[in-house]
mmCIF file with all atom_site columns, C-alpha atoms in Angstrom:
data_model
loop_
_atom_site.group_PDB
_atom_site.id
_atom_site.type_symbol
_atom_site.label_atom_id
_atom_site.label_alt_id
_atom_site.label_comp_id
_atom_site.label_asym_id
_atom_site.label_entity_id
_atom_site.label_seq_id
_atom_site.pdbx_PDB_ins_code
_atom_site.Cartn_x
_atom_site.Cartn_y
_atom_site.Cartn_z
_atom_site.occupancy
_atom_site.B_iso_or_equiv
_atom_site.pdbx_formal_charge
_atom_site.auth_seq_id
_atom_site.auth_comp_id
_atom_site.auth_asym_id
_atom_site.auth_atom_id
_atom_site.pdbx_PDB_model_num
ATOM 1   C CA . UNK A 1 1   ? -9.279  8.365   -3.228  1.00 52.00 ? 1   UNK A CA 1
ATOM 2   C CA . UNK A 1 2   ? -11.558 5.792   -4.359  1.00 58.00 ? 2   UNK A CA 1
ATOM 3   C CA . UNK A 1 3   ? -9.093  4.196   -7.173  1.00 82.00 ? 3   UNK A CA 1
ATOM 4   C CA . UNK A 1 4   ? -7.025  0.689   -8.022  1.00 94.00 ? 4   UNK A CA 1
ATOM 5   C CA . UNK A 1 5   ? -4.520  2.782   -6.175  1.00 97.00 ? 5   UNK A CA 1
ATOM 6   C CA . UNK A 1 6   ? -6.516  2.908   -2.458  1.00 96.00 ? 6   UNK A CA 1
ATOM 7   C CA . UNK A 1 7   ? -4.803  -0.683  -1.131  1.00 97.00 ? 7   UNK A CA 1
ATOM 8   C CA . UNK A 1 8   ? -1.398  0.373   -2.472  1.00 98.00 ? 8   UNK A CA 1
ATOM 9   C CA . UNK A 1 9   ? -1.474  3.819   -0.500  1.00 98.00 ? 9   UNK A CA 1
ATOM 10  C CA . UNK A 1 10  ? -2.911  2.771   2.404   1.00 98.00 ? 10  UNK A CA 1
ATOM 11  C CA . UNK A 1 11  ? -0.291  0.305   2.292   1.00 98.00 ? 11  UNK A CA 1
ATOM 12  C CA . UNK A 1 12  ? 3.056   2.706   1.775   1.00 98.00 ? 12  UNK A CA 1
ATOM 13  C CA . UNK A 1 13  ? 0.996   4.985   4.700   1.00 98.00 ? 13  UNK A CA 1
ATOM 14  C CA . UNK A 1 14  ? 1.136   2.000   6.878   1.00 98.00 ? 14  UNK A CA 1
ATOM 15  C CA . UNK A 1 15  ? 4.618   2.182   6.353   1.00 98.00 ? 15  UNK A CA 1
ATOM 16  C CA . UNK A 1 16  ? 5.407   5.827   6.661   1.00 98.00 ? 16  UNK A CA 1
ATOM 17  C CA . UNK A 1 17  ? 3.966   5.677   9.559   1.00 98.00 ? 17  UNK A CA 1
ATOM 18  C CA . UNK A 1 18  ? 6.701   2.560   11.071  1.00 98.00 ? 18  UNK A CA 1
ATOM 19  C CA . UNK A 1 19  ? 9.246   5.516   9.690   1.00 98.00 ? 19  UNK A CA 1
ATOM 20  C CA . UNK A 1 20  ? 9.866   2.093   7.017   1.00 98.00 ? 20  UNK A CA 1
ATOM 21  C CA . UNK A 1 21  ? 10.485  3.844   3.330   1.00 98.00 ? 21  UNK A CA 1
ATOM 22  C CA . UNK A 1 22  ? 6.542   4.454   1.982   1.00 98.00 ? 22  UNK A CA 1
ATOM 23  C CA . UNK A 1 23  ? 5.412   1.997   -1.022  1.00 98.00 ? 23  UNK A CA 1
ATOM 24  C CA . UNK A 1 24  ? 3.137   -0.484  -0.882  1.00 98.00 ? 24  UNK A CA 1
ATOM 25  C CA . UNK A 1 25  ? 2.518   -3.738  -3.538  1.00 98.00 ? 25  UNK A CA 1
ATOM 26  C CA . UNK A 1 26  ? -0.485  -6.128  -4.414  1.00 98.00 ? 26  UNK A CA 1
ATOM 27  C CA . UNK A 1 27  ? -0.243  -8.405  -6.465  1.00 98.00 ? 27  UNK A CA 1
ATOM 28  C CA . UNK A 1 28  ? -3.645  -8.976  -8.506  1.00 98.00 ? 28  UNK A CA 1
ATOM 29  C CA . UNK A 1 29  ? -4.708  -12.661 -10.025 1.00 98.00 ? 29  UNK A CA 1
ATOM 30  C CA . UNK A 1 30  ? -6.099  -12.943 -13.667 1.00 97.00 ? 30  UNK A CA 1
ATOM 31  C CA . UNK A 1 31  ? -9.415  -11.654 -12.285 1.00 97.00 ? 31  UNK A CA 1
ATOM 32  C CA . UNK A 1 32  ? -8.372  -8.556  -11.296 1.00 96.00 ? 32  UNK A CA 1
ATOM 33  C CA . UNK A 1 33  ? -8.616  -9.295  -7.709  1.00 97.00 ? 33  UNK A CA 1
ATOM 34  C CA . UNK A 1 34  ? -5.982  -9.001  -4.950  1.00 97.00 ? 34  UNK A CA 1
ATOM 35  C CA . UNK A 1 35  ? -4.544  -11.697 -4.139  1.00 98.00 ? 35  UNK A CA 1
ATOM 36  C CA . UNK A 1 36  ? -1.244  -10.704 -1.815  1.00 98.00 ? 36  UNK A CA 1
ATOM 37  C CA . UNK A 1 37  ? -0.529  -7.762  -0.472  1.00 98.00 ? 37  UNK A CA 1
ATOM 38  C CA . UNK A 1 38  ? 2.531   -6.066  1.589   1.00 98.00 ? 38  UNK A CA 1
ATOM 39  C CA . UNK A 1 39  ? 4.927   -2.671  2.169   1.00 98.00 ? 39  UNK A CA 1
ATOM 40  C CA . UNK A 1 40  ? 8.171   -1.702  2.820   1.00 98.00 ? 40  UNK A CA 1
ATOM 41  C CA . UNK A 1 41  ? 9.408   -2.877  6.575   1.00 98.00 ? 41  UNK A CA 1
ATOM 42  C CA . UNK A 1 42  ? 13.253  -2.291  6.614   1.00 98.00 ? 42  UNK A CA 1
ATOM 43  C CA . UNK A 1 43  ? 12.981  0.056   9.515   1.00 98.00 ? 43  UNK A CA 1
ATOM 44  C CA . UNK A 1 44  ? 10.968  -2.483  11.548  1.00 98.00 ? 44  UNK A CA 1
ATOM 45  C CA . UNK A 1 45  ? 11.840  -5.236  14.069  1.00 97.00 ? 45  UNK A CA 1
ATOM 46  C CA . UNK A 1 46  ? 9.042   -7.863  12.281  1.00 97.00 ? 46  UNK A CA 1
ATOM 47  C CA . UNK A 1 47  ? 7.268   -8.845  9.683   1.00 98.00 ? 47  UNK A CA 1
ATOM 48  C CA . UNK A 1 48  ? 4.528   -11.109 9.153   1.00 97.00 ? 48  UNK A CA 1
ATOM 49  C CA . UNK A 1 49  ? 5.147   -14.754 7.913   1.00 95.00 ? 49  UNK A CA 1
ATOM 50  C CA . UNK A 1 50  ? 7.483   -14.937 4.221   1.00 95.00 ? 50  UNK A CA 1
ATOM 51  C CA . UNK A 1 51  ? 8.371   -10.999 5.184   1.00 98.00 ? 51  UNK A CA 1
ATOM 52  C CA . UNK A 1 52  ? 11.869  -8.958  5.260   1.00 98.00 ? 52  UNK A CA 1
ATOM 53  C CA . UNK A 1 53  ? 11.686  -6.604  8.148   1.00 98.00 ? 53  UNK A CA 1
ATOM 54  C CA . UNK A 1 54  ? 14.846  -4.914  9.517   1.00 98.00 ? 54  UNK A CA 1
ATOM 55  C CA . UNK A 1 55  ? 17.036  -5.323  6.268   1.00 98.00 ? 55  UNK A CA 1
ATOM 56  C CA . UNK A 1 56  ? 17.310  -2.781  3.569   1.00 98.00 ? 56  UNK A CA 1
ATOM 57  C CA . UNK A 1 57  ? 15.781  -6.203  1.152   1.00 98.00 ? 57  UNK A CA 1
ATOM 58  C CA . UNK A 1 58  ? 12.361  -5.572  2.816   1.00 98.00 ? 58  UNK A CA 1
ATOM 59  C CA . UNK A 1 59  ? 10.687  -3.631  -0.328  1.00 98.00 ? 59  UNK A CA 1
ATOM 60  C CA . UNK A 1 60  ? 7.518   -3.573  -0.462  1.00 98.00 ? 60  UNK A CA 1
ATOM 61  C CA . UNK A 1 61  ? 7.104   -5.737  -3.628  1.00 98.00 ? 61  UNK A CA 1
ATOM 62  C CA . UNK A 1 62  ? 9.460   -7.866  -2.116  1.00 98.00 ? 62  UNK A CA 1
ATOM 63  C CA . UNK A 1 63  ? 7.674   -8.496  0.636   1.00 98.00 ? 63  UNK A CA 1
ATOM 64  C CA . UNK A 1 64  ? 4.453   -9.337  -1.687  1.00 98.00 ? 64  UNK A CA 1
ATOM 65  C CA . UNK A 1 65  ? 6.347   -11.862 -3.385  1.00 98.00 ? 65  UNK A CA 1
ATOM 66  C CA . UNK A 1 66  ? 7.611   -13.969 -0.795  1.00 98.00 ? 66  UNK A CA 1
ATOM 67  C CA . UNK A 1 67  ? 4.729   -14.905 -0.164  1.00 98.00 ? 67  UNK A CA 1
ATOM 68  C CA . UNK A 1 68  ? 3.721   -16.173 -4.408  1.00 97.00 ? 68  UNK A CA 1
ATOM 69  C CA . UNK A 1 69  ? 4.631   -19.787 -4.730  1.00 96.00 ? 69  UNK A CA 1
ATOM 70  C CA . UNK A 1 70  ? 6.726   -20.736 -7.970  1.00 95.00 ? 70  UNK A CA 1
ATOM 71  C CA . UNK A 1 71  ? 5.507   -20.940 -10.550 1.00 96.00 ? 71  UNK A CA 1
ATOM 72  C CA . UNK A 1 72  ? 4.755   -18.569 -14.156 1.00 96.00 ? 72  UNK A CA 1
ATOM 73  C CA . UNK A 1 73  ? 2.580   -16.074 -13.120 1.00 98.00 ? 73  UNK A CA 1
ATOM 74  C CA . UNK A 1 74  ? 2.596   -13.989 -16.760 1.00 97.00 ? 74  UNK A CA 1
ATOM 75  C CA . UNK A 1 75  ? -0.597  -13.280 -16.233 1.00 98.00 ? 75  UNK A CA 1
ATOM 76  C CA . UNK A 1 76  ? -1.121  -11.792 -12.954 1.00 98.00 ? 76  UNK A CA 1
ATOM 77  C CA . UNK A 1 77  ? -0.338  -7.814  -12.800 1.00 98.00 ? 77  UNK A CA 1
ATOM 78  C CA . UNK A 1 78  ? 1.277   -5.955  -8.916  1.00 98.00 ? 78  UNK A CA 1
ATOM 79  C CA . UNK A 1 79  ? 0.116   -1.944  -8.357  1.00 98.00 ? 79  UNK A CA 1
ATOM 80  C CA . UNK A 1 80  ? 3.039   -0.178  -6.568  1.00 98.00 ? 80  UNK A CA 1
ATOM 81  C CA . UNK A 1 81  ? 3.179   2.714   -4.959  1.00 98.00 ? 81  UNK A CA 1
ATOM 82  C CA . UNK A 1 82  ? 6.500   4.307   -6.526  1.00 98.00 ? 82  UNK A CA 1
ATOM 83  C CA . UNK A 1 83  ? 7.791   2.428   -9.923  1.00 98.00 ? 83  UNK A CA 1
ATOM 84  C CA . UNK A 1 84  ? 10.282  0.303   -9.195  1.00 98.00 ? 84  UNK A CA 1
ATOM 85  C CA . UNK A 1 85  ? 14.183  -0.254  -8.169  1.00 98.00 ? 85  UNK A CA 1
ATOM 86  C CA . UNK A 1 86  ? 16.371  -3.148  -10.037 1.00 97.00 ? 86  UNK A CA 1
ATOM 87  C CA . UNK A 1 87  ? 16.230  -5.956  -6.943  1.00 98.00 ? 87  UNK A CA 1
ATOM 88  C CA . UNK A 1 88  ? 12.002  -5.547  -7.021  1.00 98.00 ? 88  UNK A CA 1
ATOM 89  C CA . UNK A 1 89  ? 12.166  -5.335  -11.376 1.00 98.00 ? 89  UNK A CA 1
ATOM 90  C CA . UNK A 1 90  ? 14.514  -8.844  -10.529 1.00 97.00 ? 90  UNK A CA 1
ATOM 91  C CA . UNK A 1 91  ? 13.032  -10.208 -8.407  1.00 98.00 ? 91  UNK A CA 1
ATOM 92  C CA . UNK A 1 92  ? 9.295   -9.809  -10.061 1.00 98.00 ? 92  UNK A CA 1
ATOM 93  C CA . UNK A 1 93  ? 11.314  -11.699 -13.290 1.00 97.00 ? 93  UNK A CA 1
ATOM 94  C CA . UNK A 1 94  ? 12.339  -14.706 -10.820 1.00 97.00 ? 94  UNK A CA 1
ATOM 95  C CA . UNK A 1 95  ? 8.951   -14.743 -9.700  1.00 98.00 ? 95  UNK A CA 1
ATOM 96  C CA . UNK A 1 96  ? 7.892   -14.984 -13.781 1.00 97.00 ? 96  UNK A CA 1
ATOM 97  C CA . UNK A 1 97  ? 5.105   -11.646 -13.154 1.00 98.00 ? 97  UNK A CA 1
ATOM 98  C CA . UNK A 1 98  ? 4.112   -10.347 -15.713 1.00 98.00 ? 98  UNK A CA 1
ATOM 99  C CA . UNK A 1 99  ? 3.537   -7.681  -15.037 1.00 98.00 ? 99  UNK A CA 1
ATOM 100 C CA . UNK A 1 100 ? 3.768   -4.609  -12.865 1.00 98.00 ? 100 UNK A CA 1
ATOM 101 C CA . UNK A 1 101 ? 2.461   -1.021  -12.974 1.00 98.00 ? 101 UNK A CA 1
ATOM 102 C CA . UNK A 1 102 ? 3.166   1.581   -11.315 1.00 98.00 ? 102 UNK A CA 1
ATOM 103 C CA . UNK A 1 103 ? 1.757   4.973   -9.490  1.00 98.00 ? 103 UNK A CA 1
ATOM 104 C CA . UNK A 1 104 ? 4.445   7.513   -8.441  1.00 98.00 ? 104 UNK A CA 1
ATOM 105 C CA . UNK A 1 105 ? 7.801   7.927   -11.456 1.00 97.00 ? 105 UNK A CA 1
ATOM 106 C CA . UNK A 1 106 ? 10.743  7.317   -9.584  1.00 96.00 ? 106 UNK A CA 1
ATOM 107 C CA . UNK A 1 107 ? 13.587  9.192   -11.538 1.00 91.00 ? 107 UNK A CA 1
ATOM 108 C CA . UNK A 1 108 ? 16.497  7.489   -9.885  1.00 93.00 ? 108 UNK A CA 1
ATOM 109 C CA . UNK A 1 109 ? 15.173  3.989   -11.871 1.00 95.00 ? 109 UNK A CA 1
ATOM 110 C CA . UNK A 1 110 ? 14.521  5.345   -15.018 1.00 91.00 ? 110 UNK A CA 1
ATOM 111 C CA . UNK A 1 111 ? 17.298  3.671   -16.149 1.00 92.00 ? 111 UNK A CA 1
ATOM 112 C CA . UNK A 1 112 ? 16.251  -0.280  -15.700 1.00 94.00 ? 112 UNK A CA 1
ATOM 113 C CA . UNK A 1 113 ? 14.159  0.147   -18.822 1.00 92.00 ? 113 UNK A CA 1
ATOM 114 C CA . UNK A 1 114 ? 17.342  -0.726  -20.071 1.00 94.00 ? 114 UNK A CA 1
ATOM 115 C CA . UNK A 1 115 ? 18.171  -3.559  -19.106 1.00 95.00 ? 115 UNK A CA 1
ATOM 116 C CA . UNK A 1 116 ? 16.589  -6.276  -20.795 1.00 95.00 ? 116 UNK A CA 1
ATOM 117 C CA . UNK A 1 117 ? 18.419  -5.347  -24.018 1.00 95.00 ? 117 UNK A CA 1
ATOM 118 C CA . UNK A 1 118 ? 21.168  -5.463  -21.577 1.00 95.00 ? 118 UNK A CA 1
ATOM 119 C CA . UNK A 1 119 ? 19.649  -9.650  -21.104 1.00 95.00 ? 119 UNK A CA 1
ATOM 120 C CA . UNK A 1 120 ? 20.422  -12.643 -23.263 1.00 96.00 ? 120 UNK A CA 1
ATOM 121 C CA . UNK A 1 121 ? 16.903  -13.300 -24.292 1.00 95.00 ? 121 UNK A CA 1
ATOM 122 C CA . UNK A 1 122 ? 16.123  -16.132 -22.340 1.00 92.00 ? 122 UNK A CA 1
ATOM 123 C CA . UNK A 1 123 ? 15.918  -14.050 -18.972 1.00 93.00 ? 123 UNK A CA 1
ATOM 124 C CA . UNK A 1 124 ? 14.721  -10.677 -21.709 1.00 94.00 ? 124 UNK A CA 1
ATOM 125 C CA . UNK A 1 125 ? 11.865  -12.340 -22.706 1.00 94.00 ? 125 UNK A CA 1
ATOM 126 C CA . UNK A 1 126 ? 9.890   -12.533 -19.488 1.00 94.00 ? 126 UNK A CA 1
ATOM 127 C CA . UNK A 1 127 ? 11.369  -9.370  -18.381 1.00 97.00 ? 127 UNK A CA 1
ATOM 128 C CA . UNK A 1 128 ? 8.063   -7.623  -16.952 1.00 97.00 ? 128 UNK A CA 1
ATOM 129 C CA . UNK A 1 129 ? 6.025   -5.259  -18.808 1.00 97.00 ? 129 UNK A CA 1
ATOM 130 C CA . UNK A 1 130 ? 6.452   -2.161  -16.768 1.00 97.00 ? 130 UNK A CA 1
ATOM 131 C CA . UNK A 1 131 ? 2.670   0.733   -17.123 1.00 97.00 ? 131 UNK A CA 1
ATOM 132 C CA . UNK A 1 132 ? 3.262   4.015   -15.319 1.00 97.00 ? 132 UNK A CA 1
ATOM 133 C CA . UNK A 1 133 ? 2.983   6.735   -14.017 1.00 97.00 ? 133 UNK A CA 1
ATOM 134 C CA . UNK A 1 134 ? -0.560  7.630   -12.070 1.00 97.00 ? 134 UNK A CA 1
ATOM 135 C CA . UNK A 1 135 ? -2.229  9.915   -13.859 1.00 96.00 ? 135 UNK A CA 1
ATOM 136 C CA . UNK A 1 136 ? -2.979  13.417  -11.545 1.00 96.00 ? 136 UNK A CA 1
ATOM 137 C CA . UNK A 1 137 ? -2.643  12.926  -7.883  1.00 97.00 ? 137 UNK A CA 1
ATOM 138 C CA . UNK A 1 138 ? -2.265  9.610   -7.806  1.00 97.00 ? 138 UNK A CA 1
ATOM 139 C CA . UNK A 1 139 ? 1.702   9.889   -9.399  1.00 97.00 ? 139 UNK A CA 1
ATOM 140 C CA . UNK A 1 140 ? 2.044   12.717  -7.046  1.00 98.00 ? 140 UNK A CA 1
ATOM 141 C CA . UNK A 1 141 ? 1.204   11.329  -4.496  1.00 98.00 ? 141 UNK A CA 1
ATOM 142 C CA . UNK A 1 142 ? 2.999   8.156   -5.440  1.00 98.00 ? 142 UNK A CA 1
ATOM 143 C CA . UNK A 1 143 ? 6.989   9.765   -5.158  1.00 98.00 ? 143 UNK A CA 1
ATOM 144 C CA . UNK A 1 144 ? 5.390   12.413  -2.804  1.00 98.00 ? 144 UNK A CA 1
ATOM 145 C CA . UNK A 1 145 ? 5.441   9.945   -0.153  1.00 98.00 ? 145 UNK A CA 1
ATOM 146 C CA . UNK A 1 146 ? 9.001   9.500   -0.208  1.00 98.00 ? 146 UNK A CA 1
ATOM 147 C CA . UNK A 1 147 ? 9.997   12.365  -0.283  1.00 98.00 ? 147 UNK A CA 1
ATOM 148 C CA . UNK A 1 148 ? 7.722   13.468  3.040   1.00 98.00 ? 148 UNK A CA 1
ATOM 149 C CA . UNK A 1 149 ? 9.544   10.877  3.982   1.00 98.00 ? 149 UNK A CA 1
ATOM 150 C CA . UNK A 1 150 ? 12.923  12.201  3.338   1.00 98.00 ? 150 UNK A CA 1
ATOM 151 C CA . UNK A 1 151 ? 12.219  15.318  4.480   1.00 98.00 ? 151 UNK A CA 1
ATOM 152 C CA . UNK A 1 152 ? 10.227  13.978  8.233   1.00 98.00 ? 152 UNK A CA 1
ATOM 153 C CA . UNK A 1 153 ? 13.392  12.068  8.828   1.00 98.00 ? 153 UNK A CA 1
ATOM 154 C CA . UNK A 1 154 ? 16.162  12.713  6.763   1.00 97.00 ? 154 UNK A CA 1
ATOM 155 C CA . UNK A 1 155 ? 16.120  16.509  5.550   1.00 98.00 ? 155 UNK A CA 1
ATOM 156 C CA . UNK A 1 156 ? 20.128  16.071  5.517   1.00 98.00 ? 156 UNK A CA 1
ATOM 157 C CA . UNK A 1 157 ? 19.675  14.210  2.573   1.00 97.00 ? 157 UNK A CA 1
ATOM 158 C CA . UNK A 1 158 ? 16.926  16.434  0.393   1.00 97.00 ? 158 UNK A CA 1
ATOM 159 C CA . UNK A 1 159 ? 18.488  19.821  2.193   1.00 97.00 ? 159 UNK A CA 1
ATOM 160 C CA . UNK A 1 160 ? 19.682  21.272  -2.000  1.00 97.00 ? 160 UNK A CA 1
ATOM 161 C CA . UNK A 1 161 ? 18.607  19.651  -5.140  1.00 96.00 ? 161 UNK A CA 1
ATOM 162 C CA . UNK A 1 162 ? 19.727  16.100  -5.962  1.00 94.00 ? 162 UNK A CA 1
ATOM 163 C CA . UNK A 1 163 ? 19.363  13.724  -8.693  1.00 93.00 ? 163 UNK A CA 1
ATOM 164 C CA . UNK A 1 164 ? 17.166  11.519  -5.956  1.00 94.00 ? 164 UNK A CA 1
ATOM 165 C CA . UNK A 1 165 ? 13.660  13.467  -6.244  1.00 95.00 ? 165 UNK A CA 1
ATOM 166 C CA . UNK A 1 166 ? 12.520  16.179  -8.916  1.00 94.00 ? 166 UNK A CA 1
ATOM 167 C CA . UNK A 1 167 ? 12.866  19.449  -6.581  1.00 96.00 ? 167 UNK A CA 1
ATOM 168 C CA . UNK A 1 168 ? 9.039   21.236  -6.945  1.00 96.00 ? 168 UNK A CA 1
ATOM 169 C CA . UNK A 1 169 ? 8.473   17.509  -4.790  1.00 97.00 ? 169 UNK A CA 1
ATOM 170 C CA . UNK A 1 170 ? 10.271  18.311  -1.932  1.00 98.00 ? 170 UNK A CA 1
ATOM 171 C CA . UNK A 1 171 ? 9.246   21.436  -2.217  1.00 97.00 ? 171 UNK A CA 1
ATOM 172 C CA . UNK A 1 172 ? 5.627   20.140  -1.617  1.00 97.00 ? 172 UNK A CA 1
ATOM 173 C CA . UNK A 1 173 ? 6.846   16.863  0.852   1.00 98.00 ? 173 UNK A CA 1
ATOM 174 C CA . UNK A 1 174 ? 8.574   20.473  3.298   1.00 98.00 ? 174 UNK A CA 1
ATOM 175 C CA . UNK A 1 175 ? 4.737   22.414  2.884   1.00 97.00 ? 175 UNK A CA 1
ATOM 176 C CA . UNK A 1 176 ? 2.563   18.421  3.529   1.00 98.00 ? 176 UNK A CA 1
ATOM 177 C CA . UNK A 1 177 ? 5.352   18.046  6.755   1.00 98.00 ? 177 UNK A CA 1
ATOM 178 C CA . UNK A 1 178 ? 5.068   21.584  7.543   1.00 98.00 ? 178 UNK A CA 1
ATOM 179 C CA . UNK A 1 179 ? 0.788   21.533  7.279   1.00 98.00 ? 179 UNK A CA 1
ATOM 180 C CA . UNK A 1 180 ? 1.006   18.117  9.920   1.00 98.00 ? 180 UNK A CA 1
ATOM 181 C CA . UNK A 1 181 ? 0.298   15.856  7.388   1.00 98.00 ? 181 UNK A CA 1
ATOM 182 C CA . UNK A 1 182 ? 2.265   13.290  9.513   1.00 98.00 ? 182 UNK A CA 1
ATOM 183 C CA . UNK A 1 183 ? -0.260  13.730  12.200  1.00 98.00 ? 183 UNK A CA 1
ATOM 184 C CA . UNK A 1 184 ? -3.438  13.418  9.950   1.00 97.00 ? 184 UNK A CA 1
ATOM 185 C CA . UNK A 1 185 ? -5.894  9.700   10.944  1.00 96.00 ? 185 UNK A CA 1
ATOM 186 C CA . UNK A 1 186 ? -5.195  7.950   7.620   1.00 96.00 ? 186 UNK A CA 1
ATOM 187 C CA . UNK A 1 187 ? -3.770  7.854   4.545   1.00 96.00 ? 187 UNK A CA 1
ATOM 188 C CA . UNK A 1 188 ? -6.347  9.019   2.876   1.00 96.00 ? 188 UNK A CA 1
ATOM 189 C CA . UNK A 1 189 ? -6.401  12.263  4.751   1.00 97.00 ? 189 UNK A CA 1
ATOM 190 C CA . UNK A 1 190 ? -3.300  12.737  4.007   1.00 98.00 ? 190 UNK A CA 1
ATOM 191 C CA . UNK A 1 191 ? -3.430  12.643  0.284   1.00 97.00 ? 191 UNK A CA 1
ATOM 192 C CA . UNK A 1 192 ? -6.615  15.018  0.297   1.00 97.00 ? 192 UNK A CA 1
ATOM 193 C CA . UNK A 1 193 ? -3.979  17.016  2.469   1.00 97.00 ? 193 UNK A CA 1
ATOM 194 C CA . UNK A 1 194 ? -1.721  17.413  -0.155  1.00 98.00 ? 194 UNK A CA 1
ATOM 195 C CA . UNK A 1 195 ? -3.824  17.318  -3.046  1.00 97.00 ? 195 UNK A CA 1
ATOM 196 C CA . UNK A 1 196 ? -5.331  20.483  -1.346  1.00 97.00 ? 196 UNK A CA 1
ATOM 197 C CA . UNK A 1 197 ? -1.762  21.928  -0.815  1.00 97.00 ? 197 UNK A CA 1
ATOM 198 C CA . UNK A 1 198 ? -0.874  21.125  -4.231  1.00 95.00 ? 198 UNK A CA 1
ATOM 199 C CA . UNK A 1 199 ? -4.006  22.856  -5.963  1.00 91.00 ? 199 UNK A CA 1
ATOM 200 C CA . UNK A 1 200 ? -3.185  26.096  -4.097  1.00 87.00 ? 200 UNK A CA 1
ATOM 201 C CA . UNK A 1 201 ? 0.336   26.222  -5.377  1.00 80.00 ? 201 UNK A CA 1
ATOM 202 C CA . UNK A 1 202 ? -0.887  26.182  -8.916  1.00 68.00 ? 202 UNK A CA 1
#
């Protein structure tokens, strides 16, 4: 797993191990270097300075942006392991970050693409440009991590098909949990295990 997603996925795995919702994000400066990092900490009692924990607002993207000084960052790019929700897209707009690229598609938030058309030009003209999902296993892993979280920690929520997650992803997540993915020594090892299980199914 030597891709641009290595750090966001490592952060998402840390969140999963802490039983927080597994999303990780990094902010790239115009040179393409990682300037700031963050992850979801919604189920944890504490967070590093300037970041949120133990609240539903402690999203990965928000924890990255909370560290960013005010100013225009139109040529900066956020990489996030999962398609941003409306909260995080709005936070990106307020922080004046111009671009966001995500690995896993989140069907719950596809409708956010329509938000700029509902806003005045003052806001919509600087709405972050979204790109994603990632190709191949990177795109699968981005949405599989949340599915694993639900299967492991909120199984009743994914007991039957719903709009929350694609059912095939939930079924793969169940296989991953049964195979002991939560005991993997690292996020990279978990990624490899999930990739092998997916390959075996195809």
